[in-house]
Short mmCIF file of C-alpha atoms in Angstrom, two decimals:
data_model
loop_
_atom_site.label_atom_id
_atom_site.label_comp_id
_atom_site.label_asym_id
_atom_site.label_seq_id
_atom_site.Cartn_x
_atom_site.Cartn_y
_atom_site.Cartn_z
CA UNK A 1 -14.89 28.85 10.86
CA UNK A 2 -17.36 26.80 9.76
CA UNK A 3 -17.18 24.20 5.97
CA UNK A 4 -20.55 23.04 5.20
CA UNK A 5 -19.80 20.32 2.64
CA UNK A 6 -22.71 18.74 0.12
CA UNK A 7 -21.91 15.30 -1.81
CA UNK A 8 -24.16 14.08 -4.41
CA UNK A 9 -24.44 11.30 -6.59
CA UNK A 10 -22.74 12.31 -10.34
CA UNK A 11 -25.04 13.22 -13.19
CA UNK A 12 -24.17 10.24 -15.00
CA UNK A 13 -25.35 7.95 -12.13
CA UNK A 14 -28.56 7.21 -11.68
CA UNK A 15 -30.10 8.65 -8.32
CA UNK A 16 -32.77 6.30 -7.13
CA UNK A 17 -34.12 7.75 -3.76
CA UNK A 18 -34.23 11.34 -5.74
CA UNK A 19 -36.00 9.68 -8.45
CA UNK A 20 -38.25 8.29 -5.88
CA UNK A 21 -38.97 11.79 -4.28
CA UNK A 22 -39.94 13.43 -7.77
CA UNK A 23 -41.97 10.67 -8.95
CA UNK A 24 -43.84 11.39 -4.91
CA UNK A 25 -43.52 14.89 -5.57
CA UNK A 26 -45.21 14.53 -9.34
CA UNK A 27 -47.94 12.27 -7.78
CA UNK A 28 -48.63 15.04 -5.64
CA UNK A 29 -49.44 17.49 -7.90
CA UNK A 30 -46.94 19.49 -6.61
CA UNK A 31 -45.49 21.96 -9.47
CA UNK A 32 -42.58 23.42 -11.39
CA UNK A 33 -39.99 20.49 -10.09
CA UNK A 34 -38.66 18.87 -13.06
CA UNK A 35 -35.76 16.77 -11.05
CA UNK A 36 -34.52 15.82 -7.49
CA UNK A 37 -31.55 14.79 -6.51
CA UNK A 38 -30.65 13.57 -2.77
CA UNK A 39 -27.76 13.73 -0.83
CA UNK A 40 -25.41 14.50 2.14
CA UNK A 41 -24.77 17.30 4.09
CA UNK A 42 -21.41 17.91 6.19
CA UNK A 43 -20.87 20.68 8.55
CA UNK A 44 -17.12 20.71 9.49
CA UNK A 45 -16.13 23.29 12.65
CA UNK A 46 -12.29 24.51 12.00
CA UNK A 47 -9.52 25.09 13.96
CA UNK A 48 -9.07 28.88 14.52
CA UNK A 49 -5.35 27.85 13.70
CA UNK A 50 -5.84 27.93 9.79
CA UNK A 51 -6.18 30.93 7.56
CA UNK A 52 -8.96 30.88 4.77
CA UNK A 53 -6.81 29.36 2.28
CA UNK A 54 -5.32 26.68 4.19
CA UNK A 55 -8.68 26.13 5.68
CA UNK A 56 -10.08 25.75 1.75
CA UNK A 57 -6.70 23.26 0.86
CA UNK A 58 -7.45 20.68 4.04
CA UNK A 59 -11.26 20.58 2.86
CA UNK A 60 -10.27 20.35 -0.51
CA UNK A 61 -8.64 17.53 0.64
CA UNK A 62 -11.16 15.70 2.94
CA UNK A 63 -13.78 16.04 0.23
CA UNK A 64 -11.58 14.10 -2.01
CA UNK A 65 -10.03 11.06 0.13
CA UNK A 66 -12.94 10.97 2.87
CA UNK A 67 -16.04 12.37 2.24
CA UNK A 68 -16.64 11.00 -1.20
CA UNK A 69 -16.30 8.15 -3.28
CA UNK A 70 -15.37 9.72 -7.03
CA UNK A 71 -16.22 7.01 -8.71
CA UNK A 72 -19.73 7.88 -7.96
CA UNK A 73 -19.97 10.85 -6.29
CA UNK A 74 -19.29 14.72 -6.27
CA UNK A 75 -19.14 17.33 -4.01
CA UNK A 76 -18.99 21.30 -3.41
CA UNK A 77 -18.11 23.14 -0.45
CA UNK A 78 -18.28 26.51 1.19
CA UNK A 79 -16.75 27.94 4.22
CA UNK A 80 -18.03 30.36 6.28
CA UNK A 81 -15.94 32.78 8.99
CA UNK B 1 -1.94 -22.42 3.57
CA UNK B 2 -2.39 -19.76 6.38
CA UNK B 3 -5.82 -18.16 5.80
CA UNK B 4 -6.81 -14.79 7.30
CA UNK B 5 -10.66 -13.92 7.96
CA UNK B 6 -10.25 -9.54 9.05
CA UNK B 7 -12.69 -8.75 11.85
CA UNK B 8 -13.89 -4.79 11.54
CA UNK B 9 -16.60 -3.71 14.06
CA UNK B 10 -19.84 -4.93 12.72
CA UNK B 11 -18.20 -7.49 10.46
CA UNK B 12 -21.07 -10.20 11.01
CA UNK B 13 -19.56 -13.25 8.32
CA UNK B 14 -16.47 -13.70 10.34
CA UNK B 15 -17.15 -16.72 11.92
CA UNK B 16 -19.21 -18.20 8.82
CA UNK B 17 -16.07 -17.60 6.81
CA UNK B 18 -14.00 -18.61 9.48
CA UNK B 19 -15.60 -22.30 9.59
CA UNK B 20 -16.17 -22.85 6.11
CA UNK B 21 -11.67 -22.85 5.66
CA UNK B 22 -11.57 -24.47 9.14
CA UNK B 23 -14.02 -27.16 8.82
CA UNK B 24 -15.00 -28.15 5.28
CA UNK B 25 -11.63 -27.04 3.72
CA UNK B 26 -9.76 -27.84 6.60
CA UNK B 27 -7.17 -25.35 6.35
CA UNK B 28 -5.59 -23.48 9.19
CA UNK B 29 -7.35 -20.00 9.56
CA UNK B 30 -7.22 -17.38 12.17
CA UNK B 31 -8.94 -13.97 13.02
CA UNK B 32 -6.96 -10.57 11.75
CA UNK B 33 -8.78 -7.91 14.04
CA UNK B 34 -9.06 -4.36 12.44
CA UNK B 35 -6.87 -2.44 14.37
CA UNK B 36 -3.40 -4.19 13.82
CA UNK B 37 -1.27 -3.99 11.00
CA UNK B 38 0.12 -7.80 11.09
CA UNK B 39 -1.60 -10.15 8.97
CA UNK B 40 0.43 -13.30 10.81
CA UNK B 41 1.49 -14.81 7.76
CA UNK B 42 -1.40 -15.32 6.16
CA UNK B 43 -1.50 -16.62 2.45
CA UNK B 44 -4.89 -15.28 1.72
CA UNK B 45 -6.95 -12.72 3.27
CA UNK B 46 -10.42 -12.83 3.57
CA UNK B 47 -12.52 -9.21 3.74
CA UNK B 48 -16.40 -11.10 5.55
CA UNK B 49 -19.97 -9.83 5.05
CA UNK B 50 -20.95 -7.45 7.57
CA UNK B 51 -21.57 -3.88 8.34
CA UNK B 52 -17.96 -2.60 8.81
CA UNK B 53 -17.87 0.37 11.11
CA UNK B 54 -21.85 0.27 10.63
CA UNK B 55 -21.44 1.30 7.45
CA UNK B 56 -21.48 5.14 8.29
CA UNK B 57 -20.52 7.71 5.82
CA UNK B 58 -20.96 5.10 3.06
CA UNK B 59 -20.01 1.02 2.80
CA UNK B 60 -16.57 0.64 3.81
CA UNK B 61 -15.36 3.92 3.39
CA UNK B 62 -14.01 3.98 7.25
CA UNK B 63 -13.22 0.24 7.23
CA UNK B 64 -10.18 1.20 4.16
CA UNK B 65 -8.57 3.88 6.49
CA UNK B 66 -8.00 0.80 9.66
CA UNK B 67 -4.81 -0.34 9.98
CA UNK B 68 -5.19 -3.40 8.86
CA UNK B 69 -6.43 -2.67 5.65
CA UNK B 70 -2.97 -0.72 4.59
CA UNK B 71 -1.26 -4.11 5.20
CA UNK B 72 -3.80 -6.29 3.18
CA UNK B 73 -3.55 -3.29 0.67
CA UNK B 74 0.49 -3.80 0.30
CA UNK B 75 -0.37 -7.46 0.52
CA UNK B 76 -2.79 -7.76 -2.58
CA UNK B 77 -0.43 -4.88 -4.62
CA UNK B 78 2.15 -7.63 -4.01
CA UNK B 79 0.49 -10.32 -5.73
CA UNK B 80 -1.43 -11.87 -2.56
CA UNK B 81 -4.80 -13.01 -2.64
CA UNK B 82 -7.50 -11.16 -1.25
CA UNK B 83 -11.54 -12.08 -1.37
CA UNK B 84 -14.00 -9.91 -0.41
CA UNK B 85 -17.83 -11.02 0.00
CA UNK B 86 -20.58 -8.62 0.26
CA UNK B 87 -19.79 -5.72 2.28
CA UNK B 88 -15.73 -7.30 2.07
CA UNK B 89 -16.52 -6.28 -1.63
CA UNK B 90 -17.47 -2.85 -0.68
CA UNK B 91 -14.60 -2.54 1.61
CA UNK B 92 -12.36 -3.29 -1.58
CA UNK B 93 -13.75 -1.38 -4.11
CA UNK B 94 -13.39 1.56 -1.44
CA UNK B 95 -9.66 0.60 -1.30
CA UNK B 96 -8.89 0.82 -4.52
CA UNK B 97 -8.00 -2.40 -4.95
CA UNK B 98 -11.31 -3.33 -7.31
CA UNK B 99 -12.79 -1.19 -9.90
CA UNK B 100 -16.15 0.65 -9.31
CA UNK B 101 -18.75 1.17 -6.47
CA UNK B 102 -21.44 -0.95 -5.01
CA UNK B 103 -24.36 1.78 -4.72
CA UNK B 104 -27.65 1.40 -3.26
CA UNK B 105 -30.00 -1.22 -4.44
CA UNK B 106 -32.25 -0.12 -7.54
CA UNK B 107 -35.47 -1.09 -5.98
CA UNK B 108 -34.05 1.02 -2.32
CA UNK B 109 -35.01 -2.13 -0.38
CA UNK B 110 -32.90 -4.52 1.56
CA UNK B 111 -32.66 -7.64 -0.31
CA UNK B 112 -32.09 -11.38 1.12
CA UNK B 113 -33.34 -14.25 -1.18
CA UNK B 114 -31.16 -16.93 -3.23
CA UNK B 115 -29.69 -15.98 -6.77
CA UNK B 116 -28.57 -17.37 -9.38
CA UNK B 117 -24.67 -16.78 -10.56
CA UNK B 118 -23.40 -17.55 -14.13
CA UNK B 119 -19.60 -18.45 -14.20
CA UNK B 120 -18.19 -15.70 -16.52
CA UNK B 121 -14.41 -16.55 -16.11
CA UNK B 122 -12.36 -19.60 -15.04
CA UNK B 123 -8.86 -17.49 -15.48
CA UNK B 124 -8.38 -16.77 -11.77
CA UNK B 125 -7.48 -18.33 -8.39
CA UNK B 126 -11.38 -18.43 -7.11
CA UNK B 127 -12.71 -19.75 -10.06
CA UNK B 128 -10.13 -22.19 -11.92
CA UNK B 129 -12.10 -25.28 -10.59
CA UNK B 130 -15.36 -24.01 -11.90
CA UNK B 131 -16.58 -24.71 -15.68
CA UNK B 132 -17.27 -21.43 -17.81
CA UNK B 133 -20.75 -20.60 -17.55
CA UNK B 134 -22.06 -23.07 -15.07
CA UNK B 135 -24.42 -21.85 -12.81
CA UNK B 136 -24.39 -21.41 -8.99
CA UNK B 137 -26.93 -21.19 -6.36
CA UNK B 138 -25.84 -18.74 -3.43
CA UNK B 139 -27.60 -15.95 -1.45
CA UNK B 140 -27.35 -12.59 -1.32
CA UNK B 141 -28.60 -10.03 1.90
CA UNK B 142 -27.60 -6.61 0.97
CA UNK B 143 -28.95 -3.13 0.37
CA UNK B 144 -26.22 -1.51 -1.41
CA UNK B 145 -25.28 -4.45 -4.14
CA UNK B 146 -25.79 -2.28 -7.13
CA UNK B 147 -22.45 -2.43 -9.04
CA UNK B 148 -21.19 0.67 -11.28
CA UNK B 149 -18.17 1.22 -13.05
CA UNK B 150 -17.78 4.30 -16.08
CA UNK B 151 -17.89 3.17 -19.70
CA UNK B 152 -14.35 3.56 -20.04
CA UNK B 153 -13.96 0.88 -16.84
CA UNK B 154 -16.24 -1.58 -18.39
CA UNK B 155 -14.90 -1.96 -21.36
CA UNK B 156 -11.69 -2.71 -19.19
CA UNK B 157 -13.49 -5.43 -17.22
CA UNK B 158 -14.95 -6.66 -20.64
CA UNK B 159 -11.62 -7.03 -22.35
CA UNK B 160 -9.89 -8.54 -19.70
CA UNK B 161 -11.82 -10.92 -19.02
CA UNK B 162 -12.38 -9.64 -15.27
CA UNK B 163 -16.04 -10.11 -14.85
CA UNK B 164 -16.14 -13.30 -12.40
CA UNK B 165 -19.90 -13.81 -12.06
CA UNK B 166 -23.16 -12.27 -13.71
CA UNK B 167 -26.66 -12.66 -11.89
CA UNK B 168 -28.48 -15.40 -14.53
CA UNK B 169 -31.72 -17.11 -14.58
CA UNK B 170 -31.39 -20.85 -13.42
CA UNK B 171 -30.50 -21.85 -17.25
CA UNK B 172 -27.40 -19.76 -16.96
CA UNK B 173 -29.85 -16.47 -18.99
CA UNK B 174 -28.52 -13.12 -18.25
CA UNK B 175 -31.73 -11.05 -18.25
CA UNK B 176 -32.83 -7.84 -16.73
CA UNK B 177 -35.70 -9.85 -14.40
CA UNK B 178 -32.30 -12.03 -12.86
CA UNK B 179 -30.97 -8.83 -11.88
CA UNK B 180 -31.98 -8.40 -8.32
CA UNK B 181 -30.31 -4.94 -7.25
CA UNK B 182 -29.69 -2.99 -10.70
CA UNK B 183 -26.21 -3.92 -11.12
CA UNK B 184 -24.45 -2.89 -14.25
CA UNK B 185 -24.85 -5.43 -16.53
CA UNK B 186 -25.78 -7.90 -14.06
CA UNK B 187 -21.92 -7.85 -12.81
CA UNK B 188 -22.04 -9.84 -9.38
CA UNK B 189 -18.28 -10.14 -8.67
CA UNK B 190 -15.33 -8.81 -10.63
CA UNK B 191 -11.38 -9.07 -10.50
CA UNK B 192 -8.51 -7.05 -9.97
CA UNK B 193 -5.83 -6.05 -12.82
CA UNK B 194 -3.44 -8.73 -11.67
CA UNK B 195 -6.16 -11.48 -10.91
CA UNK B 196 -5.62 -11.96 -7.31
CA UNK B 197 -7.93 -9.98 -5.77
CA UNK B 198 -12.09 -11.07 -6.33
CA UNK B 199 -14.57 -9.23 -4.95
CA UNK B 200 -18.68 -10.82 -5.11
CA UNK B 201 -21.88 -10.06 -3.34
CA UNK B 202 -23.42 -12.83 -3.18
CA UNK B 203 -21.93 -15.39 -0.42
CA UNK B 204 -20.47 -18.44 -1.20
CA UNK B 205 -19.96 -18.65 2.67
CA UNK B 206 -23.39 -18.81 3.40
CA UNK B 207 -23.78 -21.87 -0.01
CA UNK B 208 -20.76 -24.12 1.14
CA UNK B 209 -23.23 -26.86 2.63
CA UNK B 210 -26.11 -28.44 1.04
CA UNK B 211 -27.81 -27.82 4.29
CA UNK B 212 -27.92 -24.39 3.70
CA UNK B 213 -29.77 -24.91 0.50
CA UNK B 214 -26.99 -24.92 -1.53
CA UNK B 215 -22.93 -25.86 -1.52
CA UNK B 216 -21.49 -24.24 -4.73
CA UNK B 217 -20.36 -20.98 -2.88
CA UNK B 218 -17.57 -24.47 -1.50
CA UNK B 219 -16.08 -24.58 -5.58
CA UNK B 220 -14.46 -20.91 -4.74
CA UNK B 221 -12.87 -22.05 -1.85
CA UNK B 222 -11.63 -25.35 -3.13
CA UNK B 223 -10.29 -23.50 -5.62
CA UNK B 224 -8.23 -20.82 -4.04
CA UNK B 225 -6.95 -23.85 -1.93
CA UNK B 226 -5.52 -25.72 -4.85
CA UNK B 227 -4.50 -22.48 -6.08
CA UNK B 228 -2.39 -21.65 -2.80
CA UNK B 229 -1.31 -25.47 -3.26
CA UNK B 230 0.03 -24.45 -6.99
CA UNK B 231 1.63 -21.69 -5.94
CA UNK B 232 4.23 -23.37 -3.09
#
């Protein structure tokens, strides 16, 4: 079982290397991206041991004390079998 | 006064924090590595510039989980003082034991120049024996020095009087163009709920001799001397 774990900065903060990638992106005449935001990407390999709920409590968990800094950030999570 | 400097893995200030107690304060000091709990007795603890556990994952976040940090976090929750410069600053706010994160500069680059600091409070242990808004010359070398707290936190720091220094123009201005990293209102260093804990990035160990272009990062540590002195 695998948890594949993405942080980002909040809404309310300002993200200055996405910024940086959709002004780029803009410059480029790329189209149809109105906003970028950047951030992290966790993969997590679980112990057989837990069950799916147990597995989602302990990520739950690491998201919040470890991975990310609330005051700042936020995060979402999915794990796959 | 027993002062404590913490050595993490990558801390990189240790020994300029170390000397500036030691040999222009003249106080005893001694090294607190990261992986024991005891702080020896120390009266203050010192968190040094650096690049705790390289900084992975973000600025300090692993440095708040070694055990040495759960002491100095009973220690400062206990009235102790605690001072964190720079990335000792990150380390804190990552503990808890400041308000806010230090996020990466606004312009993305590293930054290492001199700034200018205006005095914004005198009500605490680092800053008693500094007039309100006088300016002070130190450096800063950082890349993630851009302070952020919510509304609801700021008005906190406002009302308490807990904002220690604001980046200024040499007159003692705060202006946008003073502002080297983005930093919420120009906030450079800000205090705990109980006073005892400061947290800055700019170094005052690095501005403690006029040799190194500047000695008013020396006031702060006078001061928490006399403060320690007070206090017995």
């Amino acid at each position: 079982m695998k948890a594949h774990v993405y942080v980002t900065l909040k809404r309310t903060v300002l993200d200055a290397q996405g910024q940086t990638v959709a002004d780029a992106l803009r410059r480029m005449q790329y189209r149809g991206v109105s906003d970028v935001r950047q951030g992290k990407y966790f993969v997590l390999t679980l112990d057989d041991g837990l069950d799916r709920a147990e597995a989602e409590a302990e990520v739950a968990r690491i998201v919040r004390e470890v991975l990310t800094n609330p005051v700042i950030e936020e995060a979402s999570f999915r794990i796959e079998e | 006064m027993k002062f404590g400097v913490l050595v993490f893995p990558g801390s990189n200030c240790d020994h300029d924090t170390y000397h500036v107690i030691n040999e222009l304060t003249k106080q005893p000091v001694t090294f607190l590595w990261h992986a024991s709990e005891d702080l020896q007795g120390c009266d203050a603890i010192l968190v040094p510039g650096g690049f705790a556990y390289g900084d992975y994952l973000r600025t300090g976040a692993i440095a708040k989980f070694a055990p040495v940090m759960q002491s100095v976090i009973k220690f400062a929750n206990n009235g102790g003082l605690v001072f964190g410069i720079c990335n000792g600053f990150q380390i804190l706010c990552e503990s808890g034991l400041l308000p806010g994160a230090l996020m990466r500069n606004a312009g993305l680059h590293y930054i290492c120049k001199q700034v200018h600091l205006r005095t914004e409070t005198t009500d605490s242990p680092f800053t008693h024996g500094i007039e309100r808004g006088r300016v002070l010359q130190m450096p800063i070398g950082h890349m993630e020095g851009n302070y952020f707290c919510d509304a609801d936190t700021l008005a906190k720091l406002k009302a308490e009087d807990r904002i220690a220094f604001r980046y200024a123009t040499p007159a003692g201005e705060i202006t946008p163009g003073a502002n080297p990293n983005g930093s919420l209102e120009n906030i450079a260093g800000v205090l705990s709920e109980g006073r005892n804990v400061l947290g800055m990035m700019p170094h005052p160990d690095r501005s403690s001799e006029s040799i190194l272009g500047s000695a008013d990062g020396l006031l702060l540590f006078r001061s928490l001397v006399e403060s320690l002195a007070l206090a017995r």
